[in-house]
Coordinates of C-alpha atoms in Angstrom, one line a residue:
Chain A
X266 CA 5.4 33.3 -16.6
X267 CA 4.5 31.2 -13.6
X268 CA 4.5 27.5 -14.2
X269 CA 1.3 25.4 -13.4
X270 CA 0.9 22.6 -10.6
X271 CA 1.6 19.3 -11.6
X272 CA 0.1 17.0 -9.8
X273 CA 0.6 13.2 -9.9
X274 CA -1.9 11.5 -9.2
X275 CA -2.7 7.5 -8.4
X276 CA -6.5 6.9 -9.4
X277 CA -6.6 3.7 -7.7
X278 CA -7.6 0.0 -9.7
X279 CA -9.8 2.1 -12.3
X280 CA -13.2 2.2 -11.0
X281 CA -14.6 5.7 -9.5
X282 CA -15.6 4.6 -6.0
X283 CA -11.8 3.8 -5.1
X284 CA -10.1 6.9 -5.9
X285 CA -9.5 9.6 -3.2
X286 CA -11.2 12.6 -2.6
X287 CA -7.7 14.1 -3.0
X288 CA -7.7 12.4 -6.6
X289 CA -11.2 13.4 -7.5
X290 CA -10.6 16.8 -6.6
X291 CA -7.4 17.0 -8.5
X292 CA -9.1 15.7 -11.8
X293 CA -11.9 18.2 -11.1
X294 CA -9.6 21.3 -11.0
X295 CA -7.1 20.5 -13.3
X296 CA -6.9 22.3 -16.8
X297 CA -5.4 19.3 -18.1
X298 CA -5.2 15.2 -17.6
X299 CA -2.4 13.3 -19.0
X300 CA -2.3 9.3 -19.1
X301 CA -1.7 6.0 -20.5
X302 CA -4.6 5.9 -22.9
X303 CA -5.9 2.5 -20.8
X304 CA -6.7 4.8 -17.9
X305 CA -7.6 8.2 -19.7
X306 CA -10.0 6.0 -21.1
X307 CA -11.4 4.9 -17.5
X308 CA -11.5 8.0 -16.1
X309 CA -12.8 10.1 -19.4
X310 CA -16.7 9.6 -18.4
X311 CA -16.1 10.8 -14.9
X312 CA -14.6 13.9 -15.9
X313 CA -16.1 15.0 -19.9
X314 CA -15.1 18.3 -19.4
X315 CA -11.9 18.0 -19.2
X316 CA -8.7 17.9 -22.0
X317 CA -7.1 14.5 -22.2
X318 CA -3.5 14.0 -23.7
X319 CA -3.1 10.2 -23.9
X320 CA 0.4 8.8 -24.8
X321 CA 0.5 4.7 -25.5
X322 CA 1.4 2.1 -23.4
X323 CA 5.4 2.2 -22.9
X324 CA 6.2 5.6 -23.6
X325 CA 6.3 6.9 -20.0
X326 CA 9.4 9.1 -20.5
X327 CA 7.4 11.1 -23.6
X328 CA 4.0 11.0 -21.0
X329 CA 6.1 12.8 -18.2
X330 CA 8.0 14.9 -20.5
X331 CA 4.7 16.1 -22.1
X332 CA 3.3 16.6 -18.3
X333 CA 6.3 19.1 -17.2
X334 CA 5.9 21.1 -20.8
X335 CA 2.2 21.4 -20.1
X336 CA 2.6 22.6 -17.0
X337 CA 5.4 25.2 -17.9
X338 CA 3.1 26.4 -19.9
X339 CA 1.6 27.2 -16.9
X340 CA -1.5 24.6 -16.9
X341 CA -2.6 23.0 -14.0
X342 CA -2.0 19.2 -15.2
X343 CA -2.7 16.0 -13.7
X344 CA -0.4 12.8 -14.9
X345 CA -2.5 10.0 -13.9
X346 CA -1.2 6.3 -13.0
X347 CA -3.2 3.5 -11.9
X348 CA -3.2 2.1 -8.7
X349 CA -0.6 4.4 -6.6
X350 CA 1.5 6.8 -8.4
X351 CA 4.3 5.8 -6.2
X352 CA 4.6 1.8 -6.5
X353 CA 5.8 1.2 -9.7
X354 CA 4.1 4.3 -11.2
X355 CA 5.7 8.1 -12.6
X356 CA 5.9 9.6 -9.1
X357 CA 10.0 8.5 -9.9
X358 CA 10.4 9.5 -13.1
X359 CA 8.5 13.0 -12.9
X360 CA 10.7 14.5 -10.2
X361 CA 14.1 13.1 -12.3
X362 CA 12.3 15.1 -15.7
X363 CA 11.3 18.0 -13.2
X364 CA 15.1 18.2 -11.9
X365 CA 16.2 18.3 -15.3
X366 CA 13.9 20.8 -16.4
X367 CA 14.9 23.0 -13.3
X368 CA 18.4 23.0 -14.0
X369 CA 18.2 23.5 -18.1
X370 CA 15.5 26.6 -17.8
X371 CA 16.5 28.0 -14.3
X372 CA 12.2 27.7 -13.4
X373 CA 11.2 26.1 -11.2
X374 CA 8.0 23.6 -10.8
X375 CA 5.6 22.5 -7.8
X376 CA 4.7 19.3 -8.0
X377 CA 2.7 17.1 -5.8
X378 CA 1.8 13.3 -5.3
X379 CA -1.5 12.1 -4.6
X380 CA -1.1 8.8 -3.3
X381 CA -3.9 5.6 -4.9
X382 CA -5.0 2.6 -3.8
X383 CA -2.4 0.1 -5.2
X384 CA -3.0 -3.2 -6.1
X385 CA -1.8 -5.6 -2.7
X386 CA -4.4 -3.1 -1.1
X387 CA -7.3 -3.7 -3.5
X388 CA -6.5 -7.3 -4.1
X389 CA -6.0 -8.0 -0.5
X390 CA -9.5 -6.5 0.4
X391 CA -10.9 -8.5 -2.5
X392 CA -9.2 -12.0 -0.5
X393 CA -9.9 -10.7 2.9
X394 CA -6.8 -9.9 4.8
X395 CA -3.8 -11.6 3.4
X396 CA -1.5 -9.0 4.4
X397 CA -2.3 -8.5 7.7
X398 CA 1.5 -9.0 9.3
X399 CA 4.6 -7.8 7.6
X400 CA 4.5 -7.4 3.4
X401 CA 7.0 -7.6 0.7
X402 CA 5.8 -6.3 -2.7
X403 CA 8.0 -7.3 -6.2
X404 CA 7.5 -7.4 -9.5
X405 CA 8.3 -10.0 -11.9
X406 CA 9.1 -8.1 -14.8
X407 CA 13.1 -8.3 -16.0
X408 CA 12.8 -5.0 -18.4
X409 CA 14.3 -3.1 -15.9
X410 CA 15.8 -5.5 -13.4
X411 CA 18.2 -8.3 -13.6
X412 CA 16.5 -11.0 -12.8
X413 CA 19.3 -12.2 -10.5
X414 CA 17.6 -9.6 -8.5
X415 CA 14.3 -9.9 -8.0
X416 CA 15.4 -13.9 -7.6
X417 CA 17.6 -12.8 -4.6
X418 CA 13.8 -10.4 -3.1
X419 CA 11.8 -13.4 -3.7
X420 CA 14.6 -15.6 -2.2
X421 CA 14.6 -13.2 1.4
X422 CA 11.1 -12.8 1.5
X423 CA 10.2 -16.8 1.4
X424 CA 13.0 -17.2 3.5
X425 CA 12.3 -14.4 6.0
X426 CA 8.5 -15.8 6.2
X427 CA 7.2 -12.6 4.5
X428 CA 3.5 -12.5 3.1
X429 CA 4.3 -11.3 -0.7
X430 CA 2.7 -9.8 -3.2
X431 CA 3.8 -10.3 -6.6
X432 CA 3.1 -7.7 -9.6
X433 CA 3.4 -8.2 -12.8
X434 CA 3.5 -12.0 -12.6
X435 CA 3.3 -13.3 -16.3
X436 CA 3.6 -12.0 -19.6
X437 CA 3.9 -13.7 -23.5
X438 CA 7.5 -13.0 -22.8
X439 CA 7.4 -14.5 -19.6
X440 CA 5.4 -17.2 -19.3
X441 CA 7.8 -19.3 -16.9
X442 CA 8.5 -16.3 -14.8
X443 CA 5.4 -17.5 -12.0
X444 CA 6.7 -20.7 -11.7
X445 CA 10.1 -19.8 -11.1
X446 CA 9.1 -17.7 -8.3
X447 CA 7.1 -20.4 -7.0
X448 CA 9.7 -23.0 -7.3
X449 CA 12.1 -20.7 -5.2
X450 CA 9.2 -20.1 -2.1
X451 CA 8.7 -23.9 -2.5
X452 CA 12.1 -24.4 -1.2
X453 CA 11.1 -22.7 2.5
X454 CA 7.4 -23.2 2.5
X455 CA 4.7 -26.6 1.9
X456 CA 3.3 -27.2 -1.1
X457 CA 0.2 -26.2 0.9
X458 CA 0.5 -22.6 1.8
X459 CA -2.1 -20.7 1.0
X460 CA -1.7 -17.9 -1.9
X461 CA -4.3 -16.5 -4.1
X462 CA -4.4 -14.2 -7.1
X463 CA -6.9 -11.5 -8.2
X464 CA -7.7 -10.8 -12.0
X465 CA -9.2 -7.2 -12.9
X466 CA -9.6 -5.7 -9.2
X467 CA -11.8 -3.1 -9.5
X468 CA -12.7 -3.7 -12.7
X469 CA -15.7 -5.5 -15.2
X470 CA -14.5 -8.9 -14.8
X471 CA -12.8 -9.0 -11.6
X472 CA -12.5 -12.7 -10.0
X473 CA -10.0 -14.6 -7.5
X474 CA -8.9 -18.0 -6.9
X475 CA -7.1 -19.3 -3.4
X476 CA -5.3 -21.7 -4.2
X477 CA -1.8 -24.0 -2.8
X478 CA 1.4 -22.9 -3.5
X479 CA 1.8 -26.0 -5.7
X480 CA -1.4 -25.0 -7.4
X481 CA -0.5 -21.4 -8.0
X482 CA 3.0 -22.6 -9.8
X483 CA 1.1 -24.6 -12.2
X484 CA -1.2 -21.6 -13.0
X485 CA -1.8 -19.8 -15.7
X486 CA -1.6 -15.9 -15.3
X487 CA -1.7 -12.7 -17.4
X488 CA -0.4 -9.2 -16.9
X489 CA -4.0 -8.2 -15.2
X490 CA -3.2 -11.0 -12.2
X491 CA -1.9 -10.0 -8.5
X492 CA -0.7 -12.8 -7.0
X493 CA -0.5 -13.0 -2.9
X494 CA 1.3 -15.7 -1.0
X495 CA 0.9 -16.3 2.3
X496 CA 2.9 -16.5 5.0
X497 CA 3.3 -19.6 7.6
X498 CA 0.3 -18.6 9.9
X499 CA -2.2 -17.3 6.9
X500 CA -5.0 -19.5 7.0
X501 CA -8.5 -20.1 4.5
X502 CA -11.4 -18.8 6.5
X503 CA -14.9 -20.0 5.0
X504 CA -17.1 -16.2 5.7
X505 CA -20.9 -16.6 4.4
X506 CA -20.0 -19.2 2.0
X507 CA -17.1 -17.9 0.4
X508 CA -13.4 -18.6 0.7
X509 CA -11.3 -15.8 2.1
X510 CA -7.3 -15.5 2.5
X511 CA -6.8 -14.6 6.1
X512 CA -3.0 -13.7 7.9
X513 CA -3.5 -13.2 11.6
X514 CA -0.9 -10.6 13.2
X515 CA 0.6 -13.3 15.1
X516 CA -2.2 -13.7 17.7
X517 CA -5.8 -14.9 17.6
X518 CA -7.7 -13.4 20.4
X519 CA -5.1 -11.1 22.1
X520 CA -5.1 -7.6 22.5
X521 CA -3.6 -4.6 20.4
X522 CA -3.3 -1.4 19.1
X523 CA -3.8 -1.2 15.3
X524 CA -2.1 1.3 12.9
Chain B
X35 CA -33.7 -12.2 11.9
X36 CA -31.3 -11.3 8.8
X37 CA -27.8 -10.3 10.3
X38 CA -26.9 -6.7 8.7
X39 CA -23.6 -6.0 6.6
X40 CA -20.3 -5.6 8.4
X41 CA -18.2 -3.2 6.7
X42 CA -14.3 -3.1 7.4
X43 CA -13.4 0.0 6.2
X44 CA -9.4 1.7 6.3
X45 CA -9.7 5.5 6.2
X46 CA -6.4 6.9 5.3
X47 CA -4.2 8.6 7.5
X48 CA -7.1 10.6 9.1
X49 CA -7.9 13.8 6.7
X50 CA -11.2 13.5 5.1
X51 CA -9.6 14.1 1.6
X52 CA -7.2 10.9 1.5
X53 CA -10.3 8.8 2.3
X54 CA -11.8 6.6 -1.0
X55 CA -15.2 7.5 -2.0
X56 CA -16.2 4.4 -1.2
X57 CA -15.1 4.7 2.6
X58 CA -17.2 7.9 2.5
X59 CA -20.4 6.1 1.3
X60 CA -19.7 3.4 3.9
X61 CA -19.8 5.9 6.8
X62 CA -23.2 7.7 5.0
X63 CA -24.8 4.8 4.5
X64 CA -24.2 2.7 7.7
X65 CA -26.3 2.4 10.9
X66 CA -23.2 2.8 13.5
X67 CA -19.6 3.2 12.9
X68 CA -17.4 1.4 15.8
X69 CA -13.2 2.3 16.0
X70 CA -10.6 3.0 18.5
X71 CA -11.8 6.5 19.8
X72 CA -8.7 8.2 18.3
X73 CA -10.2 7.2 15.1
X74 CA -13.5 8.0 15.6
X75 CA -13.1 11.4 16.8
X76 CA -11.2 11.9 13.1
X77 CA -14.6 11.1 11.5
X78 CA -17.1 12.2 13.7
X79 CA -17.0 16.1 12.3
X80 CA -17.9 14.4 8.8
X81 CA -20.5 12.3 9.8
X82 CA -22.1 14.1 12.9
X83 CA -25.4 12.2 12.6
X84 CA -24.5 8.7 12.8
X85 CA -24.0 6.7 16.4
X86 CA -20.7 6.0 17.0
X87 CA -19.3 3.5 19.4
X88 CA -15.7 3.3 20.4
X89 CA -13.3 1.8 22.4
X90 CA -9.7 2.2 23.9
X91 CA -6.7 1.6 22.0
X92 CA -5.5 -2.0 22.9
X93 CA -9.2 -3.1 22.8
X94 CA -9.4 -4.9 19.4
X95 CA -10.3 -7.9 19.8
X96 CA -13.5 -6.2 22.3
X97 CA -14.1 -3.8 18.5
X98 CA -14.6 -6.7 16.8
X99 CA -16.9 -8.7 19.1
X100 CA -18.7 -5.4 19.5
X101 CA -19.0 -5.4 15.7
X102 CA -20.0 -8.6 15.1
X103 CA -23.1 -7.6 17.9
X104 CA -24.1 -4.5 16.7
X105 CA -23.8 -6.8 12.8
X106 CA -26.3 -10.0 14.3
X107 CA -28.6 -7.4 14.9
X108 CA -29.6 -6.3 11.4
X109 CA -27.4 -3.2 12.3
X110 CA -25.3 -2.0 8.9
X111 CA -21.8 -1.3 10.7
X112 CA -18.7 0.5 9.6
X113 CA -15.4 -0.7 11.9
X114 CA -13.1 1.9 11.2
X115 CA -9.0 1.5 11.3
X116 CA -6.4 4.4 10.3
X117 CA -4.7 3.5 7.1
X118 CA -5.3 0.4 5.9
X119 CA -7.5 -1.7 7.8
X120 CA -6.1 -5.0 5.8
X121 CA -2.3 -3.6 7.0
X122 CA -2.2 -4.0 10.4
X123 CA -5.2 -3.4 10.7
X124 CA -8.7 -5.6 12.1
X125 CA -9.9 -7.1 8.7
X126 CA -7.8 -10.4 9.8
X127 CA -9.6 -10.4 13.4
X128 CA -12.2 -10.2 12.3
X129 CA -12.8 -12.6 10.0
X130 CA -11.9 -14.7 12.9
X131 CA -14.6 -13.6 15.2
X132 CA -17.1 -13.5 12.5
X133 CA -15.7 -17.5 11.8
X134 CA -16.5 -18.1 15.6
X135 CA -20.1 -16.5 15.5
X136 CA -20.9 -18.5 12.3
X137 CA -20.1 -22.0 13.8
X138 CA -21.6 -21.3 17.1
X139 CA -25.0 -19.5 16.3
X140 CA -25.1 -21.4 12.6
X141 CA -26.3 -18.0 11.0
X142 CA -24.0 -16.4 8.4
X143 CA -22.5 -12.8 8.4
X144 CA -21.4 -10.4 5.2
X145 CA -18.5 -8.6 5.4
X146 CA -16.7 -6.5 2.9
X147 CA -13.5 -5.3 3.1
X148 CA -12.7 -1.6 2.3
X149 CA -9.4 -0.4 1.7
X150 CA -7.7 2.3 2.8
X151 CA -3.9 4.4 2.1
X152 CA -1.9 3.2 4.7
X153 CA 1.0 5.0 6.0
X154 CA 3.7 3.6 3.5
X155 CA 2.1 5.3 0.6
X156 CA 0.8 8.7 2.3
X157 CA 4.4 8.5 3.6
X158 CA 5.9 8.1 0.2
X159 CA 3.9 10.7 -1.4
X160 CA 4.9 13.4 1.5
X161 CA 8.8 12.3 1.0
X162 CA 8.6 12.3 -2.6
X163 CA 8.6 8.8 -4.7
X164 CA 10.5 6.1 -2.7
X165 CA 8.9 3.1 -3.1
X166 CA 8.9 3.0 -6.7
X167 CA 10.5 -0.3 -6.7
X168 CA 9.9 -3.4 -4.8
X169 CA 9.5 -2.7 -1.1
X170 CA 8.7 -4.6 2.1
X171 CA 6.5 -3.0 5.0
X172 CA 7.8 -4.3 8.7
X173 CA 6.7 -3.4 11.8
X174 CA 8.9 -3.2 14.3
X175 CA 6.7 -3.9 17.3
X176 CA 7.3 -6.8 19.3
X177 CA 4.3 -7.1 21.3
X178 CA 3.1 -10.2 18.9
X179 CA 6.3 -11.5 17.0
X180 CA 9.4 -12.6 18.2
X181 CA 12.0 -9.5 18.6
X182 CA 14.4 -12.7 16.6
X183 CA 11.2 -12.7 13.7
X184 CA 11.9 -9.3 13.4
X185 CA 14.9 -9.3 12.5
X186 CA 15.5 -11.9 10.2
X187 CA 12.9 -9.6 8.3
X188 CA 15.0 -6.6 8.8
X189 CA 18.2 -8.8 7.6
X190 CA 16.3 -9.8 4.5
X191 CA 15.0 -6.8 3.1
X192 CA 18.7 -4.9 3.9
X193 CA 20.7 -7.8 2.0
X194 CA 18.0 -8.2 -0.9
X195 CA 18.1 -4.7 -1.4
X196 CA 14.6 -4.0 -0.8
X197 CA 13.1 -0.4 -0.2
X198 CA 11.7 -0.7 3.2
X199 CA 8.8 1.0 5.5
X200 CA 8.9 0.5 9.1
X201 CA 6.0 0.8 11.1
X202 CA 6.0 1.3 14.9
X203 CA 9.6 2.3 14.5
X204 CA 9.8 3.2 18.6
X205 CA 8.1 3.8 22.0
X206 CA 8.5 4.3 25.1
X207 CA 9.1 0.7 26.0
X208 CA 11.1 0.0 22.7
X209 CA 14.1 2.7 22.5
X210 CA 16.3 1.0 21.1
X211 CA 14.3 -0.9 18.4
X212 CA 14.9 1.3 15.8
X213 CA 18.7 2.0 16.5
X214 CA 18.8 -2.0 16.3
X215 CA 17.1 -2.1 13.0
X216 CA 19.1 0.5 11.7
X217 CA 22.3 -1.8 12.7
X218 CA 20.7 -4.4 10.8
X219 CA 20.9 -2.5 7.3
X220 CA 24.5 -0.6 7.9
X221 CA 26.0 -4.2 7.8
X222 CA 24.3 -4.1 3.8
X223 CA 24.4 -0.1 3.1
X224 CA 26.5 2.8 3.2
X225 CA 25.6 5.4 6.0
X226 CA 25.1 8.0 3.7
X227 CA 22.3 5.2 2.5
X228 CA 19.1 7.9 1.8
X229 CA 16.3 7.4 4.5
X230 CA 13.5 9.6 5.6
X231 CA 10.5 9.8 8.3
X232 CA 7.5 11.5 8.2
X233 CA 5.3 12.0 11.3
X234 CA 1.7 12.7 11.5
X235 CA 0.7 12.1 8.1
X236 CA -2.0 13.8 6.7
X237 CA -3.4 15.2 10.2
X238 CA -2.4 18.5 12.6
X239 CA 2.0 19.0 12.4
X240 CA 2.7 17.0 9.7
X241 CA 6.3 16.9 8.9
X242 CA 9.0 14.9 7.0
X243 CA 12.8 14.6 7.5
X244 CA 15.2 13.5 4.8
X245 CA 18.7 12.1 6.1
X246 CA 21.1 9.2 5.8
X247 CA 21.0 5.5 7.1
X248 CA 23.4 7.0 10.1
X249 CA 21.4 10.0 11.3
X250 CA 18.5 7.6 11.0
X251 CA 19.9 5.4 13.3
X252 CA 21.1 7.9 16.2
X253 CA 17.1 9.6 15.5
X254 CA 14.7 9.8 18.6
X255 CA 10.9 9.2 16.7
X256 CA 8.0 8.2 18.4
X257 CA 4.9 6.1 17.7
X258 CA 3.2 9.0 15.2
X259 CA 6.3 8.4 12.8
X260 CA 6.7 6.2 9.6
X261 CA 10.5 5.3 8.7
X262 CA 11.4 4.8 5.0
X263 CA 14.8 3.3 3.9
X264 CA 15.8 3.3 0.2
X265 CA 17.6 0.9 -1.4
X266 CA 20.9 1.4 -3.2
X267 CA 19.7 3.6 -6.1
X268 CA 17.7 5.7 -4.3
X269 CA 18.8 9.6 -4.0
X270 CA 17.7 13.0 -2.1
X271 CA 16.2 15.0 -5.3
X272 CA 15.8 19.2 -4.7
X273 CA 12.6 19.9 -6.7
X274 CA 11.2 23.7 -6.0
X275 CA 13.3 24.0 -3.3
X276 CA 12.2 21.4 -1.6
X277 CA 14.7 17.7 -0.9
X278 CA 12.2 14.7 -2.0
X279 CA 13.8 10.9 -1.6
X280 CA 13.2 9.0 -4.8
X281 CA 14.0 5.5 -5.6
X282 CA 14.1 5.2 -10.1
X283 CA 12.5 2.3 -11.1
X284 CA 15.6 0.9 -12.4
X285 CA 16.2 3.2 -15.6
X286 CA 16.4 6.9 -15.8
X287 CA 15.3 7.7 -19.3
X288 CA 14.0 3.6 -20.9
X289 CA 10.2 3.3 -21.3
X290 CA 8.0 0.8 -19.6
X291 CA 4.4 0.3 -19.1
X292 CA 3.4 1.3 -15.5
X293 CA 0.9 -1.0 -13.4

């Protein structure tokens, strides 16, 4: 028996008019979406017809592994992430299960990546242009990284004047996490540089604050935050009335190609 | 007179299908759609009936003077970049023109910001998964920042261990930039160090090459290629016959919540 496509696919920040045409396609034709129940559940109305296998929160291992037995079976499945698949998401882990599949049954498995909208995109469009120039992106989270780590990342990218993006910057478990990273970008920028963080992008409730650096270390957060800080040229630009988080590419009215 | 909406919007690497439904509405529903002509003649099959304006490639700042116009007229106006137009792209000019317009004429303009898959993430999803883990985005272009900018970057994200994209990695005038850069991570990596390109993403001849930090660095690439360097962990997967590059998120088989 032939095995089905499996096709990973990055929905975007949750709401319908930021996925891909290449996503909305893939949900359409698929015999079979797979997913965090959080998004199975955002994407459910969009697509009633189809079946929906939803595992909970951390068991990505058991979502993956249930994507590559579906589509032995010989299903057309699509394991959804939110965001892009590939940035923190299963893109990883699905070709590791695939490679282990391949080699224990001797089949073989077509998989492909459908790249989403991830969340410096869709919170930088929410701010303006914050990311303009060159970007670091890091996550905050320790469950998988020493945090000696991600100190030394945040460490070269205030150092190296990199605009960053911070994911996952708080949790219950990590409450001081934010401030830590702040503390370390205070040590190479002002108390003034201008960062911002976006709650719920693209979803009911979505809001942003610009704020200073010193402000943004004694902030609050949760696990639904992205947090941008600028670099050294990123300026606040009033537009219509509102506050917007702007990073010129290192020129104001010069000429250039764009990419 | 009311000034009309100005719409920034990023459309993906250039294929219809990788563009946001969003982007697509923007181009339906908008009075004139203004880009770099490259970029324009991408859309134009879609959207035969709508005027386009465009302009030639280093022209950017005259796109978003020609946008703000066409905007102060009442007209509903889509400025169109490739990939993301908040990456590189003209959402940071032209907040700064429409800033300019606002204080001399005193009337306000709305813009919204619509963003697009930029090359690191079509990229990725061509080579496989390697930006699964934290990753900085550098351009290697010197024609705005300081070749010695540049390079502290490069020296960061190399020592930090960062998974990195380079943009811009060569042209004609800049031969040696990406041989430099290369330089700049084998002082921090092995050369068998797992890198990749991919050139003309999502349009006519796309193709990817997988090979190590040392063939990287004696590569000729041109201005239609996208460089991707892994970080330590990253390895060359064979999936269906195919090599992919993919970085693990720190864990082969643990469980975690993706975001």
């Amino acid at each position: 028996m032939e095995t089905g496509i499996l096709q990973v696919v990055g929905i975007g920040p949750g709401s319908y008019e930021m996925m891909t045409i290449q996503c909305v396609k893939a949900l359409e034709n698929c015999d079979c979406i797979i997913g965090y129940e959080v998004y199975t559940n955002l994407v459910k109305e969009h697509f009633p017809q189809k079946e929906f296998k939803s595992t909970s929160m951390r068991k990505e291992e058991g979502r993956c592994r249930l994507a590559v037995e579906e589509a032995s079976k010989g299903k057309s499945v699509a394991l959804i992430c939110s965001g892009d698949c590939g940035v923190y998401g299963m893109a990883g882990l699905i070709y590791e299960i695939a490679a282990e599949y391949e080699s224990s049954s001797g089949r073989k498995i077509q998989i492909s990546i459908i790249p989403g909208i991830t969340a410096a995109l869709s919170g930088g469009a929410v701010l303006g242009a914050p990311l303009i120039h060159d970007f670091c992106v890091i996550s905050l989270s320790d469950l998988m990284t020493p945090w000696e780590k991600i100190e030394k990342r945040l460490e070269a990218a205030a150092s190296a004047d990199f605009c960053a993006v911070l994911y996952n910057p708080m949790s219950h478990k990590r409450i001081d996490y934010l401030f830590k990273a702040c503390k370390i970008f205070l040590k190479n920028r002002s108390e003034n540089q201008p960062c911002a963080y976006v709650r719920n992008i693209g979803r009911e409730g979505e809001e942003y604050k610009i704020l200073s650096l010193k402000e943004l270390a004694e902030s609050e957060l949760d696990m639904f935050c992205t947090v941008f800080i600028g670099n050294s040229q990123t300026r606040i630009l009033e537009i219509n009335g509102e506050k917007k988080l702007v990073t010129p590419r290192g020129y104001v009215f010069e000429t250039r190609h764009s990419s």
